């Protein structure tokens, strides 16, 4: 990957409690996927009552810290796209639902 447009899109986010979520679309310019073993959390998740982000945007994955994911190549996501939703550890927080271990 060499440009932002080549980075995978966030095709949906079903976590209504995130400030960047507007009608199940992520309005952050880019998201970072982080977490601990067994959990791939969206580190861009912000649980505030204030909505934020860009008015017109297709969010992309800016970085992935989950080196154990099959889609991780040099800390970049190589999936064609990702989905973000409630995680198994804590349903009130956002996780990368495309995460898959190697």
PDB file of C-alpha atoms in Angstrom:
ATOM      1  CA  UNK A   1       0.000   0.000   0.000  1.00  0.00           C
ATOM      2  CA  UNK A   2       1.254   3.433  -0.769  1.00  0.00           C
ATOM      3  CA  UNK A   3      -1.707   5.818  -0.511  1.00  0.00           C
ATOM      4  CA  UNK A   4      -4.655   6.416   1.799  1.00  0.00           C
ATOM      5  CA  UNK A   5      -7.088   5.395  -0.924  1.00  0.00           C
ATOM      6  CA  UNK A   6      -5.458   1.949  -1.067  1.00  0.00           C
ATOM      7  CA  UNK A   7      -6.058   1.357   2.640  1.00  0.00           C
ATOM      8  CA  UNK A   8      -9.072  -0.792   3.544  1.00  0.00           C
ATOM      9  CA  UNK A   9     -12.351   1.010   4.124  1.00  0.00           C
ATOM     10  CA  UNK A  10     -14.433   0.721   7.267  1.00  0.00           C
ATOM     11  CA  UNK A  11     -17.644  -0.423   5.561  1.00  0.00           C
ATOM     12  CA  UNK A  12     -19.820  -0.245   8.673  1.00  0.00           C
ATOM     13  CA  UNK A  13     -19.787   0.483  12.383  1.00  0.00           C
ATOM     14  CA  UNK A  14     -22.679  -0.773  14.462  1.00  0.00           C
ATOM     15  CA  UNK A  15     -21.488   0.738  17.760  1.00  0.00           C
ATOM     16  CA  UNK A  16     -24.003   3.539  18.289  1.00  0.00           C
ATOM     17  CA  UNK A  17     -22.172   4.824  21.372  1.00  0.00           C
ATOM     18  CA  UNK A  18     -19.146   6.018  19.369  1.00  0.00           C
ATOM     19  CA  UNK A  19     -18.871   9.733  18.663  1.00  0.00           C
ATOM     20  CA  UNK A  20     -17.655   9.021  15.118  1.00  0.00           C
ATOM     21  CA  UNK A  21     -20.649   6.806  14.300  1.00  0.00           C
ATOM     22  CA  UNK A  22     -23.321   8.537  12.203  1.00  0.00           C
ATOM     23  CA  UNK A  23     -26.062   6.185  10.979  1.00  0.00           C
ATOM     24  CA  UNK A  24     -23.700   3.171  11.119  1.00  0.00           C
ATOM     25  CA  UNK A  25     -21.000   4.910   9.075  1.00  0.00           C
ATOM     26  CA  UNK A  26     -17.641   5.803  10.600  1.00  0.00           C
ATOM     27  CA  UNK A  27     -16.825   9.488  10.150  1.00  0.00           C
ATOM     28  CA  UNK A  28     -13.246   9.353  11.461  1.00  0.00           C
ATOM     29  CA  UNK A  29     -10.647  10.017   8.789  1.00  0.00           C
ATOM     30  CA  UNK A  30      -8.869   6.805   9.779  1.00  0.00           C
ATOM     31  CA  UNK A  31      -9.098   4.261  12.580  1.00  0.00           C
ATOM     32  CA  UNK A  32      -6.422   2.383  14.499  1.00  0.00           C
ATOM     33  CA  UNK A  33      -6.978  -1.221  15.494  1.00  0.00           C
ATOM     34  CA  UNK A  34      -5.313  -2.171  18.792  1.00  0.00           C
ATOM     35  CA  UNK A  35      -6.153  -4.556  21.616  1.00  0.00           C
ATOM     36  CA  UNK A  36      -4.824  -7.477  23.556  1.00  0.00           C
ATOM     37  CA  UNK A  37      -4.688 -11.178  22.621  1.00  0.00           C
ATOM     38  CA  UNK A  38      -8.177 -12.345  21.730  1.00  0.00           C
ATOM     39  CA  UNK A  39      -9.514  -8.817  21.227  1.00  0.00           C
ATOM     40  CA  UNK A  40      -9.011  -6.405  18.301  1.00  0.00           C
ATOM     41  CA  UNK A  41     -10.396  -3.130  19.588  1.00  0.00           C
ATOM     42  CA  UNK A  42     -10.982   0.048  17.626  1.00  0.00           C
ATOM     43  CA  UNK A  43      -8.631   2.484  19.370  1.00  0.00           C
ATOM     44  CA  UNK A  44     -10.428   5.391  17.682  1.00  0.00           C
ATOM     45  CA  UNK A  45     -13.652   4.606  19.607  1.00  0.00           C
ATOM     46  CA  UNK A  46     -14.744   7.610  21.688  1.00  0.00           C
ATOM     47  CA  UNK A  47     -17.867   7.178  23.873  1.00  0.00           C
ATOM     48  CA  UNK A  48     -19.053  10.792  24.172  1.00  0.00           C
ATOM     49  CA  UNK A  49     -22.493  12.284  23.631  1.00  0.00           C
ATOM     50  CA  UNK A  50     -20.902  14.766  21.188  1.00  0.00           C
ATOM     51  CA  UNK A  51     -20.745  13.642  17.558  1.00  0.00           C
ATOM     52  CA  UNK A  52     -17.474  14.267  15.768  1.00  0.00           C
ATOM     53  CA  UNK A  53     -15.548  13.480  12.659  1.00  0.00           C
ATOM     54  CA  UNK A  54     -15.720  14.664   9.102  1.00  0.00           C
ATOM     55  CA  UNK A  55     -19.014  15.477   7.378  1.00  0.00           C
ATOM     56  CA  UNK A  56     -18.315  13.437   4.249  1.00  0.00           C
ATOM     57  CA  UNK A  57     -15.827  10.653   4.691  1.00  0.00           C
ATOM     58  CA  UNK A  58     -15.153   7.012   4.045  1.00  0.00           C
ATOM     59  CA  UNK A  59     -13.051   5.935   7.019  1.00  0.00           C
ATOM     60  CA  UNK A  60     -10.001   3.800   6.374  1.00  0.00           C
ATOM     61  CA  UNK A  61      -7.790   1.659   8.589  1.00  0.00           C
ATOM     62  CA  UNK A  62      -4.771   3.821   9.298  1.00  0.00           C
ATOM     63  CA  UNK A  63      -2.826   1.319  11.404  1.00  0.00           C
ATOM     64  CA  UNK A  64      -3.200  -2.148  12.860  1.00  0.00           C
ATOM     65  CA  UNK A  65      -1.310  -3.109  15.983  1.00  0.00           C
ATOM     66  CA  UNK A  66      -2.589  -6.710  15.898  1.00  0.00           C
ATOM     67  CA  UNK A  67       0.418  -8.538  14.471  1.00  0.00           C
ATOM     68  CA  UNK A  68      -1.355 -11.863  15.069  1.00  0.00           C
ATOM     69  CA  UNK A  69      -4.093 -10.996  12.533  1.00  0.00           C
ATOM     70  CA  UNK A  70      -3.985 -12.731   9.141  1.00  0.00           C
ATOM     71  CA  UNK A  71      -4.633  -9.369   7.455  1.00  0.00           C
ATOM     72  CA  UNK A  72      -1.702  -7.562   9.137  1.00  0.00           C
ATOM     73  CA  UNK A  73       1.221  -6.786   6.832  1.00  0.00           C
ATOM     74  CA  UNK A  74       3.917  -4.575   8.349  1.00  0.00           C
ATOM     75  CA  UNK A  75       1.397  -3.022  10.816  1.00  0.00           C
ATOM     76  CA  UNK A  76      -0.984  -2.152   7.958  1.00  0.00           C
ATOM     77  CA  UNK A  77      -4.300  -3.866   7.293  1.00  0.00           C
ATOM     78  CA  UNK A  78      -4.345  -5.831   4.030  1.00  0.00           C
ATOM     79  CA  UNK A  79      -8.019  -6.841   4.185  1.00  0.00           C
ATOM     80  CA  UNK A  80     -10.165  -5.497   1.347  1.00  0.00           C
ATOM     81  CA  UNK A  81     -12.393  -3.778   3.947  1.00  0.00           C
ATOM     82  CA  UNK A  82     -13.285  -4.139   7.624  1.00  0.00           C
ATOM     83  CA  UNK A  83     -16.424  -4.003   9.749  1.00  0.00           C
ATOM     84  CA  UNK A  84     -16.497  -2.558  13.261  1.00  0.00           C
ATOM     85  CA  UNK A  85     -19.036  -3.674  15.840  1.00  0.00           C
ATOM     86  CA  UNK A  86     -19.611  -4.661  19.447  1.00  0.00           C
ATOM     87  CA  UNK A  87     -16.821  -6.789  20.792  1.00  0.00           C
ATOM     88  CA  UNK A  88     -17.138 -10.060  22.695  1.00  0.00           C
ATOM     89  CA  UNK A  89     -15.148  -8.726  25.685  1.00  0.00           C
ATOM     90  CA  UNK A  90     -17.325  -5.633  26.190  1.00  0.00           C
ATOM     91  CA  UNK A  91     -20.359  -5.060  23.915  1.00  0.00           C
ATOM     92  CA  UNK A  92     -20.310  -1.322  24.667  1.00  0.00           C
ATOM     93  CA  UNK A  93     -16.890  -0.967  22.990  1.00  0.00           C
ATOM     94  CA  UNK A  94     -15.938  -1.228  19.318  1.00  0.00           C
ATOM     95  CA  UNK A  95     -13.939  -4.119  17.878  1.00  0.00           C
ATOM     96  CA  UNK A  96     -12.675  -5.003  14.407  1.00  0.00           C
ATOM     97  CA  UNK A  97     -15.012  -7.809  13.351  1.00  0.00           C
ATOM     98  CA  UNK A  98     -12.739  -8.702  10.421  1.00  0.00           C
ATOM     99  CA  UNK A  99      -9.914  -9.666  12.809  1.00  0.00           C
ATOM    100  CA  UNK A 100      -8.786 -13.271  12.368  1.00  0.00           C
ATOM    101  CA  UNK A 101      -5.799 -14.902  14.042  1.00  0.00           C
ATOM    102  CA  UNK A 102      -2.997 -16.581  12.168  1.00  0.00           C
TER     103      UNK A 102
END
